[in-house]
Structure formats: structure tokens, C-alpha cells
């Protein structure tokens, strides 16, 4: 049986090739052999050039229409110009009426250096070309592409080959599809037997081929049916692997008993239970939805089987109140509760929110008296990276000693220096920022396993994936508290100066009427002050590493488009300066908030905004979650096309939290038709794209269309799934392109997911260590990077 974990460095020569393979996520023999083609093509099916996007790496199947060797206009370099055509017929006509052409250029110091290419790329030559598309939409061209000439071409040969699907792989610069194909062919030639991950009885029930057949048909099928079967095999293989990984994670979490929490437990010998006292002092009644969900949570907490529940709810639906109830239930039973947030700003905001909610029930400043008889307060503590050393040491000592308290924190709660010895409940806000691995790390200490409650305002694709695969139970809050203001959303074309000017005037009017206004930017500061001054109020070219976490940077998961070479982004610093100089904002205080500020300065700006001293806040996405300012009634999002859909929804959730109606303006450099004064709606965006001649609607426009069309976070999550796929289910990575799912889709493969989820659970229950299925165990181990998921 072949070892699929053999590193490619043992099989493939060349550091450059290995580096490019690693860039594609291919590091072992198994990675390479199971690397699926992004699509299959046939000779005669050429790429439509009108679907190409400048700046993208492309692989094109085309015919040479002309080839001319000459010089550049300056006559300082030799240039070979080759014109390609995108449609080929196998009859007497070589191109159709809708055929489009694309220019390919090669440069050298002397024409003789280009003679080799000139001879190979004569008129009528059929080939595959790969490279980065340069120029604009009207003058796109390929410079020095890699190419493969399909020799001995004639119509009869093409007709014969057209019956066989040919693989086209996701490639990278310098490693085109056909080179990947040759690497795979070389390894397939030595193939003897392939380890099987799907048990025979399941393959028979699901109508799947063997692993060996699937592998051969994946890359070189004789027909479409074989390739479809191979793709199905890979989908079921991925579904079974992920289902088994999550089943093992769940069994690991539930391996130890949890504390059963008594709803009627009292503090010492007297007094009402904390939960009852808290409910009695709330200035409002729970909604019916909150009452239902609280019954579900309380029922889980009463059992000794660890709760593993996801609480989904719209922004402002009352999730924090339910989490507070759960935490108080843990504390009133003499245990600890931890409330973890993804950022320090959010942790501070949750600490303040809990302080206000608890009122005289909470003690955020006193000692660690715990729940001694007669104690009237619950110790409430904040533990982040910036907590003073002495205070941090005291909190850590109290947690290790088992003192009953409620601690709010960031990832600092996962550090090795924090040791819980009496943790009964772990609450994680913004669950999409954490994965199974991080969760297991949080739950791994203490005598008993803590209950786990995750919260998310937007069930983004990775969260949906975790739910579908059975890792979490789900509670949903679908109704908003009474009295919330309506929020309307409009898309504004940045090129329309009249509309943008009116947007700023509208913001000033909102502030003078008693409201607060957020202005969101994707970037903190310009890269080069001199260049920024030359460009006026706009920022310089964007560098992804300078963008605020949660914005454009692909590492946080929105899988957004590459910035155009000349695209500049608004920055917090320049925008604040620009707005301060505008007459309409005369006398209006302006504050800034971003991650580049120290914690105290940032918190001071947020507090000043909350109090209304600086009612206009120019910020990055540090205000994305946790900000609860009822007076905030307007938001202007600059460069809105550079934010992800779930993030746009989260940002918009910062307004309309009080009785004041809200308005959200998403400004983006999109080309809208029509004149001034027309309300910018989803229909306007669709008409703009369809009438501009730009081709298919881009993901950025899809996001903005969906954002403007609804405030329903669950509908937006479904749209997000369609646009960017599932993301990484096990780790903290979000981007669809980083997904460990290569072919399985939550959008189209619900039936497969359901089957494999149930099958995986049965397999893990019968064989927890997967000793009887070593290949599935290997895949599960690799899926979890060898950490946590496979430990018993």
C-alpha cells in the first residue's frame, strides 16, 4: 500500500517547483494525487475571452490567428505579437461569428531570440496558454505566457480527442495546468494500490467506485460519467472525513462529565437565586424567543453532558442577556464562567455591558470573596493582554484556586498561564472567529468539562458548515426587541460627487438632530505621506498588511478581489482630517478609532463618541461588534466593496439600536447609470452592471446587492455561501479559498453532507480511534493538522 504522506520533496526535483506546489497547498503525494481539476475541457471548447478579468492568472485554450515578428514602437526591443482566437469549430469554419481575440506578446533584445516562439506559434496552431492578464478590459494582453502547442493537430484527431475530457487545474504563475498534469501522470504511472477511506458497504450503498478507480477517473476519465463518479467519490470522501473529524472533536469534548447546574441553587443558606434576582431587575421583559432559547440553554446546563450550543441571532436580538443568565447560573452554583471575545476592544465593551446589566449584583472592582454566605456581589473580572501585571496575576491565581467568578477576556484566556480549575461555562462571542481547535484548547482544563455556548450575529459560512456537520446544537433568536428603529441601506456611486456631497451634509444634519454617525474606512493611514499629499484627500495605494484586521486582508476570510494597481483606499487619518475641514461639520467633534492606537486612547475615543462629546467617529472595523450606542443612527462605509458580506452586516448592526431610525450609506467606486437624485437600490446596481458591458456581475457587486436588499442575517449568510463557499471549518481561517473542502459544497451537496455526517458518527462511535480505517484516520489527522482532533 502506497504511503500518501510521502513529502513531494522526495519525489519532485527543483525548489522552485516545490515552492509553487506548496503555494497551491500540495506538499505530500496524497495532496498531489487527489488534487482535483477545476474543470474538464475538450478540444474544440475554447475559453471565451469576454469572461476574462485583467490582473488574473488565466489558462486559455485557443488557436493562433496571426503571428508577427518585429520591433516595439521605440525600436529598442524585438517583439513577437501573436493573436489568439477563443472559439474553434471542427468543420470547414475555424471560427464563429462571436469569436473574440486576445493578443500575446513576447519581448527580447533581438528578433533571433524570438524565432523559436515564432516558428512554434504559426497561424492555425492550437495551444494552451497560461499567464497573468495585463492591460485593461479593452486592451488586455498576455506577456510572455507559458504555453503548450498541441502538435499533430487536424480535425480528425480533434474529433477523436474531443470525446475525452481533459483536466484543467487551478495553477499558479510558473506552474501552469499542463505541468501539474504531467506531475500527476508521473506519479499515477507508479500507482499499484490506493488506500481506501470509504468502507466497502458505504461505497456500495452510495454507488461509488473504489479509491483506485476514482483517482484514475478524476484525472483521465474516458467519458463524463467516469469523471462525475470520481468527483462524487471525492465529495463523499471529504464529507466523511470532515464528519469524522467533528464527531471525534465532539466526543472529545463530551468525554468528561460537566457540572449539572441547579436553577434553584441559592447563595449559602439564604437569598434568592442569582438568575431570579437578575430577571427581576431587568428593565424589560424577555421576548418569547428569548424565553424559548433560555429554556433550551437551561435544560442543557442542568445535565452532566457538556452543552455544545450555538446561539444565532440578529444584531441586537438579546444574545448577551441570555449569555449573562447562563453565566449567573454557573456562578450561583459555586463555579466559574468565562466570557471570551475575539478582540480587546470587544472584551472591554462586554465587560462594561455586563457591569451595567448586573448592576448591584456584580462587583467589577472588589476582592475575590466568591459566593460566601452573605456575599451580595458576583466578582466580575477582565483579563486581556493589556491587563496590568499585578491584576492579571491575581485573576490567574483566583481562577486556579477555583474561586467562583465571572471572567471576561480575549485569547489571553487560552494562554498557558491561565489555568481554570472550576470552569462550568465557556461563552464565546463572535463564534466565527474561533474554530474547533481553539475551542478544544479552552475546554481542556479542569476536573470536569465546561458547558460551551457560542454566539454569532451572522451565521457566516464556516459557522453554517459546523452546524450542518453536526458539531453544534443550534438555537435561533429571530425577533428583535420592541422599539428598535428601522434601518435603510443605500448604495452610492463614489464618482457621483453630488450624491457623496449630500451624504456628508446628511451626516451633519443627523448629528445636529441628536444622533451619532460612524464613518468606516478600510485602512488606517497612507503608506507614503508625500504621495498622499499629491493625491489630495484620497489615500495612497493599499498594502494588504496595513489594512485593519477584519477588513480586506484575505487572512481574515472574506476572499475579496485583488486591488487594482492604481486603486487607492480612504484612510482613517486622512478622512478625519478631510471631514474636519468641511464647513458642514463646523463645531462638530470628530474622534478616530483603529487598532494602531493604544488600548487606552482607543477606548477613550469610543467613550467620547458614546457620550456624544465627539458624535462623529471615523474608524476601521474595530467597532464591528460590541458597540452599543442607542443614539447611533447613521453609518457611511467608504470603499464598501472591500468589505465582506458578513462584515458589512455586522457593521450596519451598530446603528438602529435605539428608537431612532437609521440609514446606512455604502459608498463604492461602481459605475451606476442614471442621473442624480435616484435612490441607489439593488435594482440600480444590477442595471448598472448589466448595461455597462463589463460582463458578469463581480463578487463585489454581488455582496453589495445582497447587503442593500435585506437586513436578514440568515439570508445574507446563504448569499455569502453562494459567493465565497464554506471557509475552513476546523481552524480560525474563514476564506473559502482556504477551505479544506476541495469539491464539497454546502450549497449543492446537502444530501451528501447529511449521509456522510450520519455515517461518520456511526463509524466514530463504533471505532473511536478509527483503528479499523487507517486511511480515514490519516485524513482526519491531517484535517486537524495533527492537533487536538485525534487525541482521546
PDB file of N, CA and C in Angstrom, residues 199-264:
ATOM      1  N   UNK A 199     -15.517   2.867   3.596  1.00  0.00           N
ATOM      2  CA  UNK A 199     -15.760   1.427   3.717  1.00  0.00           C
ATOM      3  C   UNK A 199     -16.564   0.884   2.532  1.00  0.00           C
ATOM      4  N   UNK A 200     -16.332  -0.384   2.225  1.00  0.00           N
ATOM      5  CA  UNK A 200     -16.948  -1.008   1.048  1.00  0.00           C
ATOM      6  C   UNK A 200     -18.465  -0.964   1.103  1.00  0.00           C
ATOM      7  N   UNK A 201     -19.045  -1.181   2.294  1.00  0.00           N
ATOM      8  CA  UNK A 201     -20.508  -1.193   2.368  1.00  0.00           C
ATOM      9  C   UNK A 201     -21.093   0.179   2.053  1.00  0.00           C
ATOM     10  N   UNK A 202     -20.394   1.229   2.452  1.00  0.00           N
ATOM     11  CA  UNK A 202     -20.870   2.569   2.136  1.00  0.00           C
ATOM     12  C   UNK A 202     -20.701   2.871   0.654  1.00  0.00           C
ATOM     13  N   UNK A 203     -19.591   2.431   0.066  1.00  0.00           N
ATOM     14  CA  UNK A 203     -19.391   2.666  -1.370  1.00  0.00           C
ATOM     15  C   UNK A 203     -20.469   1.957  -2.180  1.00  0.00           C
ATOM     16  N   UNK A 204     -20.821   0.774  -1.749  1.00  0.00           N
ATOM     17  CA  UNK A 204     -21.870   0.038  -2.459  1.00  0.00           C
ATOM     18  C   UNK A 204     -23.220   0.733  -2.304  1.00  0.00           C
ATOM     19  N   UNK A 205     -23.513   1.189  -1.098  1.00  0.00           N
ATOM     20  CA  UNK A 205     -24.789   1.866  -0.853  1.00  0.00           C
ATOM     21  C   UNK A 205     -24.870   3.189  -1.594  1.00  0.00           C
ATOM     22  N   UNK A 206     -23.743   3.872  -1.742  1.00  0.00           N
ATOM     23  CA  UNK A 206     -23.719   5.185  -2.375  1.00  0.00           C
ATOM     24  C   UNK A 206     -23.393   5.127  -3.864  1.00  0.00           C
ATOM     25  N   UNK A 207     -23.136   3.920  -4.388  1.00  0.00           N
ATOM     26  CA  UNK A 207     -22.855   3.780  -5.819  1.00  0.00           C
ATOM     27  C   UNK A 207     -21.541   4.403  -6.245  1.00  0.00           C
ATOM     28  N   UNK A 208     -20.507   4.221  -5.431  1.00  0.00           N
ATOM     29  CA  UNK A 208     -19.220   4.852  -5.696  1.00  0.00           C
ATOM     30  C   UNK A 208     -18.188   3.848  -6.179  1.00  0.00           C
ATOM     31  N   UNK A 209     -17.215   4.288  -6.960  1.00  0.00           N
ATOM     32  CA  UNK A 209     -16.123   3.412  -7.378  1.00  0.00           C
ATOM     33  C   UNK A 209     -15.142   3.202  -6.230  1.00  0.00           C
ATOM     34  N   UNK A 210     -14.118   2.379  -6.457  1.00  0.00           N
ATOM     35  CA  UNK A 210     -13.053   2.211  -5.471  1.00  0.00           C
ATOM     36  C   UNK A 210     -12.155   3.442  -5.501  1.00  0.00           C
ATOM     37  N   UNK A 211     -11.276   3.545  -4.519  1.00  0.00           N
ATOM     38  CA  UNK A 211     -10.361   4.684  -4.469  1.00  0.00           C
ATOM     39  C   UNK A 211      -9.453   4.712  -5.692  1.00  0.00           C
ATOM     40  N   UNK A 212      -8.966   3.550  -6.115  1.00  0.00           N
ATOM     41  CA  UNK A 212      -8.088   3.492  -7.281  1.00  0.00           C
ATOM     42  C   UNK A 212      -8.788   3.953  -8.546  1.00  0.00           C
ATOM     43  N   UNK A 213     -10.015   3.460  -8.752  1.00  0.00           N
ATOM     44  CA  UNK A 213     -10.777   3.880  -9.927  1.00  0.00           C
ATOM     45  C   UNK A 213     -11.072   5.375  -9.870  1.00  0.00           C
ATOM     46  N   UNK A 214     -11.480   5.837  -8.700  1.00  0.00           N
ATOM     47  CA  UNK A 214     -11.813   7.257  -8.561  1.00  0.00           C
ATOM     48  C   UNK A 214     -10.613   8.135  -8.865  1.00  0.00           C
ATOM     49  N   UNK A 215      -9.441   7.717  -8.431  1.00  0.00           N
ATOM     50  CA  UNK A 215      -8.241   8.513  -8.652  1.00  0.00           C
ATOM     51  C   UNK A 215      -7.900   8.594 -10.135  1.00  0.00           C
ATOM     52  N   UNK A 216      -7.993   7.471 -10.836  1.00  0.00           N
ATOM     53  CA  UNK A 216      -7.701   7.496 -12.275  1.00  0.00           C
ATOM     54  C   UNK A 216      -8.760   8.287 -13.040  1.00  0.00           C
ATOM     55  N   UNK A 217     -10.011   8.114 -12.673  1.00  0.00           N
ATOM     56  CA  UNK A 217     -11.089   8.800 -13.388  1.00  0.00           C
ATOM     57  C   UNK A 217     -11.138  10.291 -13.049  1.00  0.00           C
ATOM     58  N   UNK A 218     -10.585  10.656 -11.920  1.00  0.00           N
ATOM     59  CA  UNK A 218     -10.556  12.064 -11.557  1.00  0.00           C
ATOM     60  C   UNK A 218      -9.713  12.873 -12.531  1.00  0.00           C
ATOM     61  N   UNK A 219      -8.601  12.275 -12.986  1.00  0.00           N
ATOM     62  CA  UNK A 219      -7.659  12.993 -13.843  1.00  0.00           C
ATOM     63  C   UNK A 219      -7.758  12.613 -15.321  1.00  0.00           C
ATOM     64  N   UNK A 220      -8.038  11.335 -15.619  1.00  0.00           N
ATOM     65  CA  UNK A 220      -8.063  10.897 -17.023  1.00  0.00           C
ATOM     66  C   UNK A 220      -9.238   9.967 -17.285  1.00  0.00           C
ATOM     67  N   UNK A 221     -10.445  10.503 -17.205  1.00  0.00           N
ATOM     68  CA  UNK A 221     -11.621   9.663 -17.490  1.00  0.00           C
ATOM     69  C   UNK A 221     -11.785   9.425 -18.989  1.00  0.00           C
ATOM     70  N   UNK A 222     -12.440   8.351 -19.310  1.00  0.00           N
ATOM     71  CA  UNK A 222     -12.757   8.075 -20.713  1.00  0.00           C
ATOM     72  C   UNK A 222     -13.983   8.859 -21.157  1.00  0.00           C
ATOM     73  N   UNK A 223     -14.821   9.234 -20.197  1.00  0.00           N
ATOM     74  CA  UNK A 223     -16.051   9.952 -20.530  1.00  0.00           C
ATOM     75  C   UNK A 223     -16.489  10.784 -19.329  1.00  0.00           C
ATOM     76  N   UNK A 224     -17.534  11.564 -19.547  1.00  0.00           N
ATOM     77  CA  UNK A 224     -18.025  12.436 -18.489  1.00  0.00           C
ATOM     78  C   UNK A 224     -18.571  11.655 -17.298  1.00  0.00           C
ATOM     79  N   UNK A 225     -19.163  10.494 -17.558  1.00  0.00           N
ATOM     80  CA  UNK A 225     -19.740   9.703 -16.481  1.00  0.00           C
ATOM     81  C   UNK A 225     -18.667   9.255 -15.487  1.00  0.00           C
ATOM     82  N   UNK A 226     -17.513   8.832 -16.009  1.00  0.00           N
ATOM     83  CA  UNK A 226     -16.431   8.412 -15.120  1.00  0.00           C
ATOM     84  C   UNK A 226     -15.946   9.575 -14.253  1.00  0.00           C
ATOM     85  N   UNK A 227     -15.803  10.738 -14.867  1.00  0.00           N
ATOM     86  CA  UNK A 227     -15.334  11.881 -14.093  1.00  0.00           C
ATOM     87  C   UNK A 227     -16.363  12.286 -13.040  1.00  0.00           C
ATOM     88  N   UNK A 228     -17.646  12.174 -13.381  1.00  0.00           N
ATOM     89  CA  UNK A 228     -18.704  12.503 -12.414  1.00  0.00           C
ATOM     90  C   UNK A 228     -18.657  11.557 -11.221  1.00  0.00           C
ATOM     91  N   UNK A 229     -18.433  10.265 -11.480  1.00  0.00           N
ATOM     92  CA  UNK A 229     -18.323   9.286 -10.398  1.00  0.00           C
ATOM     93  C   UNK A 229     -17.110   9.570  -9.520  1.00  0.00           C
ATOM     94  N   UNK A 230     -16.001   9.946 -10.158  1.00  0.00           N
ATOM     95  CA  UNK A 230     -14.791  10.275  -9.403  1.00  0.00           C
ATOM     96  C   UNK A 230     -15.019  11.500  -8.531  1.00  0.00           C
ATOM     97  N   UNK A 231     -15.702  12.489  -9.078  1.00  0.00           N
ATOM     98  CA  UNK A 231     -15.995  13.699  -8.307  1.00  0.00           C
ATOM     99  C   UNK A 231     -16.924  13.385  -7.141  1.00  0.00           C
ATOM    100  N   UNK A 232     -17.896  12.507  -7.380  1.00  0.00           N
ATOM    101  CA  UNK A 232     -18.786  12.092  -6.293  1.00  0.00           C
ATOM    102  C   UNK A 232     -17.993  11.392  -5.195  1.00  0.00           C
ATOM    103  N   UNK A 233     -17.061  10.521  -5.618  1.00  0.00           N
ATOM    104  CA  UNK A 233     -16.237   9.829  -4.633  1.00  0.00           C
ATOM    105  C   UNK A 233     -15.495  10.842  -3.758  1.00  0.00           C
ATOM    106  N   UNK A 234     -14.906  11.852  -4.387  1.00  0.00           N
ATOM    107  CA  UNK A 234     -14.139  12.841  -3.637  1.00  0.00           C
ATOM    108  C   UNK A 234     -15.045  13.642  -2.714  1.00  0.00           C
ATOM    109  N   UNK A 235     -16.263  13.951  -3.150  1.00  0.00           N
ATOM    110  CA  UNK A 235     -17.210  14.657  -2.283  1.00  0.00           C
ATOM    111  C   UNK A 235     -17.555  13.821  -1.051  1.00  0.00           C
ATOM    112  N   UNK A 236     -17.884  12.541  -1.284  1.00  0.00           N
ATOM    113  CA  UNK A 236     -18.215  11.669  -0.159  1.00  0.00           C
ATOM    114  C   UNK A 236     -17.000  11.469   0.742  1.00  0.00           C
ATOM    115  N   UNK A 237     -15.826  11.372   0.162  1.00  0.00           N
ATOM    116  CA  UNK A 237     -14.591  11.217   0.939  1.00  0.00           C
ATOM    117  C   UNK A 237     -14.361  12.432   1.833  1.00  0.00           C
ATOM    118  N   UNK A 238     -14.550  13.612   1.266  1.00  0.00           N
ATOM    119  CA  UNK A 238     -14.384  14.825   2.057  1.00  0.00           C
ATOM    120  C   UNK A 238     -15.458  14.941   3.135  1.00  0.00           C
ATOM    121  N   UNK A 239     -16.687  14.628   2.768  1.00  0.00           N
ATOM    122  CA  UNK A 239     -17.771  14.697   3.740  1.00  0.00           C
ATOM    123  C   UNK A 239     -17.557  13.732   4.892  1.00  0.00           C
ATOM    124  N   UNK A 240     -17.138  12.514   4.582  1.00  0.00           N
ATOM    125  CA  UNK A 240     -16.906  11.515   5.618  1.00  0.00           C
ATOM    126  C   UNK A 240     -15.733  11.927   6.510  1.00  0.00           C
ATOM    127  N   UNK A 241     -14.686  12.475   5.900  1.00  0.00           N
ATOM    128  CA  UNK A 241     -13.523  12.910   6.680  1.00  0.00           C
ATOM    129  C   UNK A 241     -13.886  14.035   7.640  1.00  0.00           C
ATOM    130  N   UNK A 242     -14.560  15.040   7.137  1.00  0.00           N
ATOM    131  CA  UNK A 242     -14.922  16.171   7.985  1.00  0.00           C
ATOM    132  C   UNK A 242     -15.936  15.757   9.039  1.00  0.00           C
ATOM    133  N   UNK A 243     -16.880  14.907   8.649  1.00  0.00           N
ATOM    134  CA  UNK A 243     -17.849  14.416   9.617  1.00  0.00           C
ATOM    135  C   UNK A 243     -17.181  13.637  10.733  1.00  0.00           C
ATOM    136  N   UNK A 244     -16.190  12.794  10.388  1.00  0.00           N
ATOM    137  CA  UNK A 244     -15.473  12.019  11.397  1.00  0.00           C
ATOM    138  C   UNK A 244     -14.642  12.926  12.295  1.00  0.00           C
ATOM    139  N   UNK A 245     -14.008  13.963  11.703  1.00  0.00           N
ATOM    140  CA  UNK A 245     -13.193  14.889  12.491  1.00  0.00           C
ATOM    141  C   UNK A 245     -14.052  15.624  13.514  1.00  0.00           C
ATOM    142  N   UNK A 246     -15.217  16.096  13.085  1.00  0.00           N
ATOM    143  CA  UNK A 246     -16.082  16.818  14.000  1.00  0.00           C
ATOM    144  C   UNK A 246     -16.725  15.888  15.027  1.00  0.00           C
ATOM    145  N   UNK A 247     -17.008  14.641  14.617  1.00  0.00           N
ATOM    146  CA  UNK A 247     -17.549  13.670  15.566  1.00  0.00           C
ATOM    147  C   UNK A 247     -16.520  13.357  16.642  1.00  0.00           C
ATOM    148  N   UNK A 248     -15.243  13.241  16.248  1.00  0.00           N
ATOM    149  CA  UNK A 248     -14.188  12.998  17.227  1.00  0.00           C
ATOM    150  C   UNK A 248     -14.011  14.202  18.151  1.00  0.00           C
ATOM    151  N   UNK A 249     -14.089  15.401  17.570  1.00  0.00           N
ATOM    152  CA  UNK A 249     -13.960  16.602  18.394  1.00  0.00           C
ATOM    153  C   UNK A 249     -15.089  16.666  19.419  1.00  0.00           C
ATOM    154  N   UNK A 250     -16.287  16.336  18.965  1.00  0.00           N
ATOM    155  CA  UNK A 250     -17.433  16.384  19.881  1.00  0.00           C
ATOM    156  C   UNK A 250     -17.309  15.328  20.967  1.00  0.00           C
ATOM    157  N   UNK A 251     -16.874  14.127  20.574  1.00  0.00           N
ATOM    158  CA  UNK A 251     -16.726  13.065  21.567  1.00  0.00           C
ATOM    159  C   UNK A 251     -15.630  13.399  22.567  1.00  0.00           C
ATOM    160  N   UNK A 252     -14.581  14.098  22.088  1.00  0.00           N
ATOM    161  CA  UNK A 252     -13.514  14.509  22.992  1.00  0.00           C
ATOM    162  C   UNK A 252     -14.032  15.514  24.008  1.00  0.00           C
ATOM    163  N   UNK A 253     -14.821  16.472  23.524  1.00  0.00           N
ATOM    164  CA  UNK A 253     -15.366  17.488  24.410  1.00  0.00           C
ATOM    165  C   UNK A 253     -16.308  16.868  25.432  1.00  0.00           C
ATOM    166  N   UNK A 254     -17.051  15.833  25.005  1.00  0.00           N
ATOM    167  CA  UNK A 254     -18.046  15.228  25.887  1.00  0.00           C
ATOM    168  C   UNK A 254     -17.522  14.011  26.636  1.00  0.00           C
ATOM    169  N   UNK A 255     -16.211  13.763  26.503  1.00  0.00           N
ATOM    170  CA  UNK A 255     -15.642  12.583  27.155  1.00  0.00           C
ATOM    171  C   UNK A 255     -15.709  12.702  28.677  1.00  0.00           C
ATOM    172  N   UNK A 256     -15.557  13.937  29.181  1.00  0.00           N
ATOM    173  CA  UNK A 256     -15.651  14.161  30.623  1.00  0.00           C
ATOM    174  C   UNK A 256     -17.026  14.701  30.979  1.00  0.00           C
ATOM    175  N   UNK A 257     -17.533  14.389  32.126  1.00  0.00           N
ATOM    176  CA  UNK A 257     -18.840  14.944  32.531  1.00  0.00           C
ATOM    177  C   UNK A 257     -18.718  16.428  32.840  1.00  0.00           C
ATOM    178  N   UNK A 258     -19.815  17.136  32.701  1.00  0.00           N
ATOM    179  CA  UNK A 258     -19.866  18.553  33.042  1.00  0.00           C
ATOM    180  C   UNK A 258     -20.552  18.710  34.395  1.00  0.00           C
ATOM    181  N   UNK A 259     -20.537  19.954  34.897  1.00  0.00           N
ATOM    182  CA  UNK A 259     -21.271  20.228  36.127  1.00  0.00           C
ATOM    183  C   UNK A 259     -22.757  20.382  35.792  1.00  0.00           C
ATOM    184  N   UNK A 260     -23.610  19.646  36.484  1.00  0.00           N
ATOM    185  CA  UNK A 260     -25.043  19.855  36.340  1.00  0.00           C
ATOM    186  C   UNK A 260     -25.452  21.058  37.185  1.00  0.00           C
ATOM    187  N   UNK A 261     -26.019  22.077  36.575  1.00  0.00           N
ATOM    188  CA  UNK A 261     -26.293  23.340  37.263  1.00  0.00           C
ATOM    189  C   UNK A 261     -27.763  23.429  37.669  1.00  0.00           C
ATOM    190  N   UNK A 262     -27.976  23.754  38.924  1.00  0.00           N
ATOM    191  CA  UNK A 262     -29.320  23.802  39.512  1.00  0.00           C
ATOM    192  C   UNK A 262     -29.877  25.219  39.410  1.00  0.00           C
ATOM    193  N   UNK A 263     -31.000  25.353  38.723  1.00  0.00           N
ATOM    194  CA  UNK A 263     -31.615  26.660  38.528  1.00  0.00           C
ATOM    195  C   UNK A 263     -32.082  27.270  39.845  1.00  0.00           C
ATOM    196  N   UNK A 264     -32.314  26.441  40.845  1.00  0.00           N
ATOM    197  CA  UNK A 264     -32.817  26.926  42.139  1.00  0.00           C
ATOM    198  C   UNK A 264     -31.703  27.024  43.186  1.00  0.00           C
TER     199      UNK A 264
END
